[in-house]
Coordinates of C-alpha atoms and ligand atoms in Angstrom, one line a residue:
X1 CA 3.4 39.1 -30.5
X2 CA 6.9 40.8 -30.5
X3 CA 9.7 38.4 -29.6
X4 CA 10.3 40.1 -26.2
X5 CA 6.7 39.2 -25.1
X6 CA 6.9 35.6 -26.2
X7 CA 6.1 33.3 -23.3
X8 CA 9.1 31.3 -22.1
X9 CA 9.4 27.9 -23.7
X10 CA 8.8 24.8 -21.6
X11 CA 12.1 23.2 -20.5
X12 CA 13.1 20.1 -22.6
X13 CA 11.7 17.1 -20.8
X14 CA 13.6 13.8 -20.5
X15 CA 13.1 12.0 -23.8
X16 CA 11.6 9.0 -22.1
X17 CA 8.8 11.2 -20.6
X18 CA 8.2 13.7 -23.3
X19 CA 6.3 11.2 -25.5
X20 CA 4.0 10.0 -22.7
X21 CA 0.4 11.1 -22.4
X22 CA -0.4 12.9 -19.2
X23 CA -1.4 12.3 -16.5
X24 CA 0.6 9.1 -16.3
X25 CA 1.7 7.0 -13.3
X26 CA 5.5 6.8 -13.1
X27 CA 7.3 4.1 -11.1
X28 CA 11.0 4.8 -10.3
X29 CA 12.2 1.2 -10.3
X30 CA 15.7 1.8 -8.8
X31 CA 14.0 3.6 -5.8
X32 CA 11.5 0.8 -5.5
X33 CA 14.3 -1.8 -5.5
X34 CA 16.1 0.1 -2.7
X35 CA 12.8 0.2 -0.7
X36 CA 12.4 -3.5 -1.1
X37 CA 16.0 -4.2 -0.2
X38 CA 15.6 -2.1 3.0
X39 CA 12.6 -4.0 4.1
X40 CA 14.1 -7.4 3.3
X41 CA 17.3 -6.6 5.1
X42 CA 15.4 -5.4 8.2
X43 CA 13.3 -8.6 8.3
X44 CA 16.2 -10.9 7.6
X45 CA 17.9 -9.3 10.7
X46 CA 14.8 -10.1 12.7
X47 CA 14.6 -13.6 11.3
X48 CA 11.1 -13.4 10.0
X49 CA 9.9 -13.8 6.3
X50 CA 7.9 -11.2 4.4
X51 CA 4.5 -11.8 3.0
X52 CA 4.0 -8.5 1.1
X53 CA 0.6 -7.0 0.9
X54 CA 0.1 -6.6 -2.8
X55 CA -3.0 -4.3 -2.4
X56 CA -0.5 -1.4 -2.9
X57 CA 1.0 -2.6 -6.2
X58 CA -1.6 -4.9 -7.6
X59 CA 1.0 -5.9 -10.1
X60 CA 2.7 -9.1 -10.9
X61 CA 5.9 -7.3 -12.0
X62 CA 6.2 -5.5 -8.7
X63 CA 5.3 -8.6 -6.6
X64 CA 7.8 -10.7 -8.3
X65 CA 10.5 -8.1 -7.8
X66 CA 9.8 -8.2 -4.0
X67 CA 10.4 -12.0 -4.1
X68 CA 13.5 -12.0 -6.3
X69 CA 11.7 -12.7 -9.6
X70 CA 9.4 -15.6 -8.5
X71 CA 5.8 -15.7 -7.3
X72 CA 6.2 -15.9 -3.5
X73 CA 3.7 -15.7 -0.6
X74 CA 1.5 -12.7 -0.7
X75 CA -1.3 -10.9 1.2
X76 CA -4.3 -9.6 -0.8
X77 CA -7.2 -7.3 0.0
X78 CA -9.8 -8.7 -2.5
X79 CA -10.7 -12.1 -3.8
X80 CA -10.2 -10.5 -7.3
X81 CA -6.6 -9.9 -6.4
X82 CA -6.3 -13.5 -5.2
X83 CA -7.7 -14.8 -8.5
X84 CA -5.5 -12.6 -10.7
X85 CA -2.4 -13.5 -8.8
X86 CA -3.4 -17.2 -8.6
X87 CA -3.7 -17.3 -12.4
X88 CA -0.1 -16.0 -12.6
X89 CA 1.2 -18.8 -10.4
X90 CA 1.0 -17.5 -6.9
X91 CA -0.1 -20.4 -4.7
X92 CA 0.3 -19.1 -1.1
X93 CA -2.2 -16.3 -0.6
X94 CA -3.6 -14.7 2.6
X95 CA -6.9 -12.9 2.0
X96 CA -6.6 -10.3 4.8
X97 CA -10.1 -8.9 4.9
X98 CA -12.7 -10.6 7.0
X99 CA -14.5 -13.3 5.0
X100 CA -18.3 -13.2 4.8
X101 CA -20.5 -16.1 3.8
X102 CA -21.4 -14.6 0.4
X103 CA -17.8 -14.7 -0.6
X104 CA -17.2 -18.4 0.4
X105 CA -18.1 -19.9 -3.0
X106 CA -15.3 -17.7 -4.6
X107 CA -12.8 -18.8 -1.9
X108 CA -13.8 -22.4 -2.3
X109 CA -13.3 -22.2 -6.0
X110 CA -9.8 -20.9 -5.5
X111 CA -9.0 -23.8 -3.1
X112 CA -10.4 -26.3 -5.6
X113 CA -8.1 -24.8 -8.2
X114 CA -5.2 -25.7 -5.9
X115 CA -4.5 -22.3 -4.3
X116 CA -3.3 -22.3 -0.8
X117 CA -5.7 -19.6 0.3
X118 CA -6.0 -18.6 3.9
X119 CA -9.0 -16.7 5.2
X120 CA -9.5 -14.5 8.2
X121 CA -12.5 -14.0 10.5
X122 CA -13.4 -12.7 14.0
X123 CA -17.0 -13.7 14.3
X124 CA -18.6 -16.8 15.7
X125 CA -21.5 -16.8 13.1
X126 CA -19.1 -16.4 10.3
X127 CA -17.0 -19.3 11.8
X128 CA -20.0 -21.5 11.7
X129 CA -20.8 -20.5 8.1
X130 CA -17.2 -21.3 7.1
X131 CA -17.4 -24.8 8.6
X132 CA -20.7 -25.5 6.9
X133 CA -19.5 -24.3 3.5
X134 CA -16.2 -26.3 3.8
X135 CA -18.0 -29.5 4.9
X136 CA -20.6 -29.1 2.2
X137 CA -18.0 -28.5 -0.5
X138 CA -15.7 -31.2 1.0
X139 CA -12.8 -28.7 0.8
X140 CA -10.3 -27.9 3.5
X141 CA -10.1 -24.2 4.5
X142 CA -7.2 -22.6 6.3
X143 CA -8.3 -19.9 8.7
X144 CA -6.5 -17.2 10.8
X145 CA -8.3 -15.4 13.6
X146 CA -8.1 -11.7 13.3
X147 CA -6.8 -10.0 16.4
X148 CA -7.3 -6.4 17.5
X149 CA -4.0 -5.2 18.8
X150 CA -4.7 -1.4 19.0
X151 CA -8.4 -0.6 18.8
X152 CA -7.9 0.6 15.2
X153 CA -10.3 -1.6 13.3
X154 CA -11.7 -5.2 13.5
X155 CA -10.5 -8.2 15.4
X156 CA -10.8 -10.2 18.6
X157 CA -9.1 -9.0 21.8
X158 CA -6.2 -11.3 22.5
X159 CA -7.3 -12.0 26.0
X160 CA -11.0 -12.3 25.3
X161 CA -13.2 -15.3 25.9
X162 CA -14.6 -14.7 22.3
X163 CA -11.2 -15.7 20.8
X164 CA -11.5 -19.3 22.1
X165 CA -15.3 -19.3 21.4
X166 CA -14.7 -18.5 17.7
X167 CA -11.8 -20.9 17.4
X168 CA -13.9 -23.7 19.0
X169 CA -16.7 -22.9 16.5
X170 CA -14.2 -23.8 13.8
X171 CA -13.5 -27.3 15.0
X172 CA -14.1 -29.5 12.0
X173 CA -12.0 -32.0 10.0
X174 CA -12.4 -29.6 7.1
X175 CA -10.9 -26.5 8.9
X176 CA -7.4 -25.8 9.9
X177 CA -7.2 -23.1 12.6
X178 CA -3.9 -22.1 11.4
X179 CA -3.2 -19.1 13.7
X180 CA -3.7 -15.4 14.1
X181 CA -3.1 -12.2 12.2
X182 CA -3.1 -8.6 13.3
X183 CA -2.5 -5.2 11.7
X184 CA -1.4 -2.2 13.8
X185 CA -3.2 0.5 11.9
X186 CA -2.7 2.9 14.7
X187 CA 1.0 3.0 13.8
X188 CA -0.1 5.6 11.1
X189 CA -0.9 8.0 14.0
X190 CA 2.5 7.6 15.7
X191 CA 4.6 10.7 15.9
X192 CA 8.0 9.5 17.1
X193 CA 10.4 6.6 16.7
X194 CA 9.8 5.6 20.3
X195 CA 6.0 5.5 19.7
X196 CA 6.6 3.4 16.6
X197 CA 8.9 0.9 18.4
X198 CA 6.3 0.6 21.2
X199 CA 3.5 0.1 18.7
X200 CA 5.5 -2.7 16.9
X201 CA 6.0 -4.4 20.3
X202 CA 2.3 -4.0 21.1
X203 CA 1.4 -5.6 17.7
X204 CA 3.8 -8.5 18.3
X205 CA 2.7 -9.1 21.9
X206 CA -1.0 -9.2 21.1
X207 CA -0.6 -11.7 18.2
X208 CA 1.8 -14.0 20.2
X209 CA -0.5 -13.9 23.3
X210 CA -3.5 -14.8 21.2
X211 CA -1.7 -17.7 19.4
X212 CA -0.5 -19.1 22.8
X213 CA -4.0 -19.1 24.1
X214 CA -5.3 -20.9 21.0
X215 CA -2.6 -23.5 21.3
X216 CA -3.4 -24.0 25.0
X217 CA -7.0 -24.6 23.9
X218 CA -5.9 -27.3 21.5
X219 CA -5.8 -25.5 18.2
X220 CA -2.7 -25.7 15.9
X221 CA -2.3 -22.0 15.5
X222 CA 1.2 -22.2 14.1
X223 CA 1.0 -18.9 12.1
X224 CA 1.5 -15.6 13.8
X225 CA 1.2 -12.9 11.1
X226 CA 1.7 -9.2 11.9
X227 CA 2.4 -6.1 10.0
X228 CA 2.2 -2.6 8.7
X229 CA 5.0 -0.7 7.1
X230 CA 5.8 1.5 10.1
X231 CA 5.8 -1.4 12.6
X232 CA 7.8 -3.7 10.2
X233 CA 10.5 -1.0 9.9
X234 CA 10.6 -0.1 13.6
X235 CA 10.2 -3.6 15.3
X236 CA 13.2 -4.4 17.4
X237 CA 12.2 -8.0 18.3
X238 CA 9.7 -10.3 16.5
X239 CA 10.0 -13.3 18.8
X240 CA 7.1 -15.7 18.2
X241 CA 6.1 -14.0 14.9
X242 CA 6.2 -16.2 11.8
X243 CA 5.6 -13.7 9.1
X244 CA 5.4 -9.9 8.5
X245 CA 2.9 -8.3 6.1
X246 CA 3.8 -4.9 4.7
X247 CA 2.6 -3.2 1.6
X248 CA 3.2 0.5 1.1
X249 CA 6.9 0.2 1.8
X250 CA 7.4 -0.8 -1.8
X251 CA 6.6 2.7 -3.0
X252 CA 6.4 4.7 0.2
X253 CA 4.4 7.9 0.1
X254 CA 4.0 11.3 1.8
X255 CA 2.0 9.9 4.7
X256 CA 4.9 7.5 5.4
X257 CA 7.4 10.4 5.1
X258 CA 5.2 12.4 7.5
X259 CA 5.4 9.6 10.1
X260 CA 9.2 9.5 9.7
X261 CA 9.4 6.1 8.1
X262 CA 11.1 7.3 4.9
X263 CA 12.4 10.4 3.2
X264 CA 10.5 12.1 0.4
X265 CA 13.4 11.3 -2.0
X266 CA 12.7 7.6 -1.4
X267 CA 9.1 7.8 -2.9
X268 CA 9.0 5.6 -6.0
X269 CA 5.6 6.6 -7.3
X270 CA 4.7 9.9 -8.9
X271 CA 2.1 11.3 -11.3
X272 CA 3.5 12.9 -14.5
X273 CA 1.5 16.0 -15.4
X274 CA 1.6 18.9 -17.9
X275 CA 1.2 22.6 -17.1
X276 CA -1.8 23.7 -19.1
X277 CA -2.2 27.3 -18.0
X278 CA -1.8 30.0 -15.3
X279 CA -3.6 32.4 -13.0
X280 CA -0.5 34.6 -12.5
X281 CA -2.2 37.1 -10.2
X282 CA -3.0 34.3 -7.8
X283 CA 0.4 32.6 -8.1
X284 CA -1.1 29.5 -9.7
X285 CA 0.0 27.1 -12.4
X286 CA -2.8 24.8 -13.6
X287 CA -1.9 21.2 -14.5
X288 CA -3.8 18.3 -16.1
X289 CA -3.7 16.1 -12.9
X290 CA -6.6 16.5 -10.5
X291 CA -8.1 14.2 -8.0
X292 CA -9.0 11.7 -10.8
X293 CA -5.2 11.1 -11.1
X294 CA -3.9 11.7 -7.5
X295 CA -7.1 10.5 -5.7
X296 CA -9.0 12.4 -3.0
X297 CA -6.7 11.1 -0.3
X298 CA -5.6 13.9 2.0
X299 CA -3.8 11.7 4.5
X300 CA -1.2 14.3 5.4
X301 CA -3.9 16.8 6.4
X302 CA -3.8 15.3 9.9
X303 CA 0.0 15.3 10.1
X304 CA 2.2 18.1 11.3
X305 CA 3.1 19.0 7.7
X306 CA 0.1 19.1 5.4
X307 CA 1.2 18.3 1.8
X308 CA -2.2 19.2 0.2
X309 CA -2.7 16.9 -2.8
X310 CA 1.0 16.3 -3.3
X311 CA 4.6 17.6 -3.5
X312 CA 5.7 19.0 -6.8
X313 CA 8.9 17.8 -8.6
X314 CA 10.4 18.7 -11.9
X315 CA 10.3 16.2 -14.8
X316 CA 13.5 14.5 -13.6
X317 CA 12.0 14.0 -10.1
X318 CA 13.9 16.8 -8.3
X319 CA 11.7 18.4 -5.6
X320 CA 10.7 22.0 -6.3
X321 CA 11.0 23.4 -2.8
X322 CA 7.7 24.8 -1.4
X323 CA 5.5 23.9 -4.4
X324 CA 2.4 21.9 -3.7
X325 CA -0.6 20.6 -5.7
X326 CA -2.6 22.9 -3.5
X327 CA -6.0 21.9 -4.7
X328 CA -7.6 19.5 -7.1
X329 CA -10.7 19.4 -9.3
X330 CA -11.5 16.3 -11.3
X331 CA -9.0 16.8 -14.1
X332 CA -7.4 20.1 -13.0
X333 CA -4.8 20.5 -10.4
X334 CA -3.6 23.9 -9.0
X335 CA 0.1 24.2 -8.3
X336 CA 0.9 27.0 -5.8
X337 CA 3.5 27.9 -3.2
X338 CA 3.1 26.3 0.2
X339 CA 1.3 28.8 2.6
X340 CA 3.8 31.3 3.9
X341 CA 6.6 30.2 1.6
X342 CA 8.8 33.2 0.7
X343 CA 9.7 34.2 -2.8
X344 CA 7.9 34.2 -6.2
X345 CA 6.2 31.4 -8.0
X346 CA 8.8 29.9 -10.5
X347 CA 8.2 30.2 -14.2
X348 CA 6.4 27.1 -15.3
X349 CA 5.6 27.6 -19.0
X350 CA 2.6 25.8 -20.6
X351 CA 3.8 22.4 -21.6
X352 CA 6.2 22.0 -18.7
X353 CA 6.2 18.5 -17.3
X354 CA 6.1 18.0 -13.6
X355 CA 5.9 15.1 -11.3
X356 CA 3.6 15.0 -8.2
X357 CA 4.5 12.8 -5.2
X358 CA 1.3 11.4 -3.7
X359 CA -0.1 11.3 -0.2
X360 CA -1.2 7.7 -0.3
X361 CA 0.5 5.4 -2.9
X362 CA -2.2 2.8 -2.8
X363 CA -5.0 5.3 -3.5
X364 CA -3.1 7.1 -6.3
X365 CA -2.0 3.9 -8.0
X366 CA -5.6 2.7 -7.9
X367 CA -6.5 5.6 -10.3
X368 CA -4.4 4.0 -13.1
X369 CA -4.4 0.8 -15.2
X370 CA -0.7 0.5 -14.9
X371 CA 2.8 1.9 -14.3
X372 CA 5.2 3.5 -16.6
X373 CA 8.2 1.9 -15.0
X374 CA 11.4 3.9 -15.3
X375 CA 14.8 2.3 -15.1
X376 CA 18.1 4.2 -15.0
X377 CA 17.9 7.9 -16.1
X378 CA 17.5 8.3 -19.8
X379 CA 16.3 4.7 -20.3
X380 CA 12.9 4.3 -22.0
X381 CA 10.3 3.0 -19.6
X382 CA 8.2 -0.2 -19.7
X383 CA 4.4 -0.6 -19.2
X384 CA 3.6 -2.7 -16.1
X385 CA -0.1 -3.6 -15.8
X386 CA -2.1 -3.4 -12.6
X387 CA -5.3 -5.2 -11.5
X388 CA -8.4 -3.4 -10.5
X389 CA -11.9 -4.3 -9.2
X390 CA -13.3 -6.8 -6.7
Ligands
PLP401 C1 -4.5 -6.4 7.1 C2 -3.3 -5.6 6.6 N1 -2.1 -6.1 6.7 C3 -1.0 -5.4 6.2 C4 -1.2 -4.1 5.7 C5 0.0 -3.4 5.2 O1 0.2 -2.2 5.8 P1 1.2 -1.1 5.1 O2 0.6 -0.7 3.8 O3 1.3 -0.1 6.1 O4 2.5 -1.8 4.9 C6 -2.5 -3.6 5.7 C7 -2.7 -2.2 5.1 O5 -3.7 -1.6 5.2 C8 -3.6 -4.3 6.1 O6 -4.8 -3.9 6.1

């Protein structure tokens, strides 16, 4: 090929990234630290401790970073996470998915190993099974009742007769009815700051109301646990609340940016990918990150700005305006201009490294065994392992 027809060379990638296989999950540690500091400062002002939900990070390195280097109180979404974190010295763990009888042996084994595990439930039959299992094993179990504060998912209505019925079914010397927990999942559908503030208050009020009713019925109910990232960051008053659970704040993602909880330049997680080809007549660059790397999560599809499978950045993390991962096959992604965006597709020679910001950090991170954790620009990264499975 004559020199004038040579394809343009890929721009030199930062040395720390050029050696990595792609796709790779990148974690921008300084951004993550700023996200953690923001959440901590907010909750300190409101006078309530954080019990981070580690289902997002599933990583000891990240969880310790949230707690200033030590294993602190955490929330988990699987008993596998509980076991993995317990083995690393975490002793105060809330398993925040409704317990079922089949999982009680695993929970009891963790309690026997000295883990301060708390379980949640919202069903009278499950309550009876928990009492039976705890008494048979001669083990004390700590239980929170799950409260439905917004019609989003599971839980008991704070004013329901069933709340007291379930708590009463737990009366046993082997059970501590320790309180209530709720999660305002409807906060993800809020579209204004005012709506987020109102949702945070709705979450708080429901949990506090339920706890007061339990106390009036003679249950200890000292714990009042609330939280989602949007409500944690928009709550103006957390009177009566004893802890806040938030998870995705640690990385943030495009869904959170779409709700207005963060900016896209605060997203700490991205997928490093390589341009592997083009369909120039269609305005496409093809990359080696498809849904196997980004996940199938299209959480922004229901938001005012649809970010397709992710926002495209250069290898240094600078956003390339109007470029999206417009569609995804298993291992191929298609980079194209956002619908209606003016101007031509930029030159992205084969071999160019790009970063894709994900819709849903928890789902994208779950595609990988670990993070390539990046420090200051130019610094070589470190490998931080993640847990997987159930
Ligand atoms: C029970 C529970 N608590 C807390 C959270 C944390 O929410 P976020 O990731 O918005 O911080 C979740 C998230 O799904 C959850 O299910």
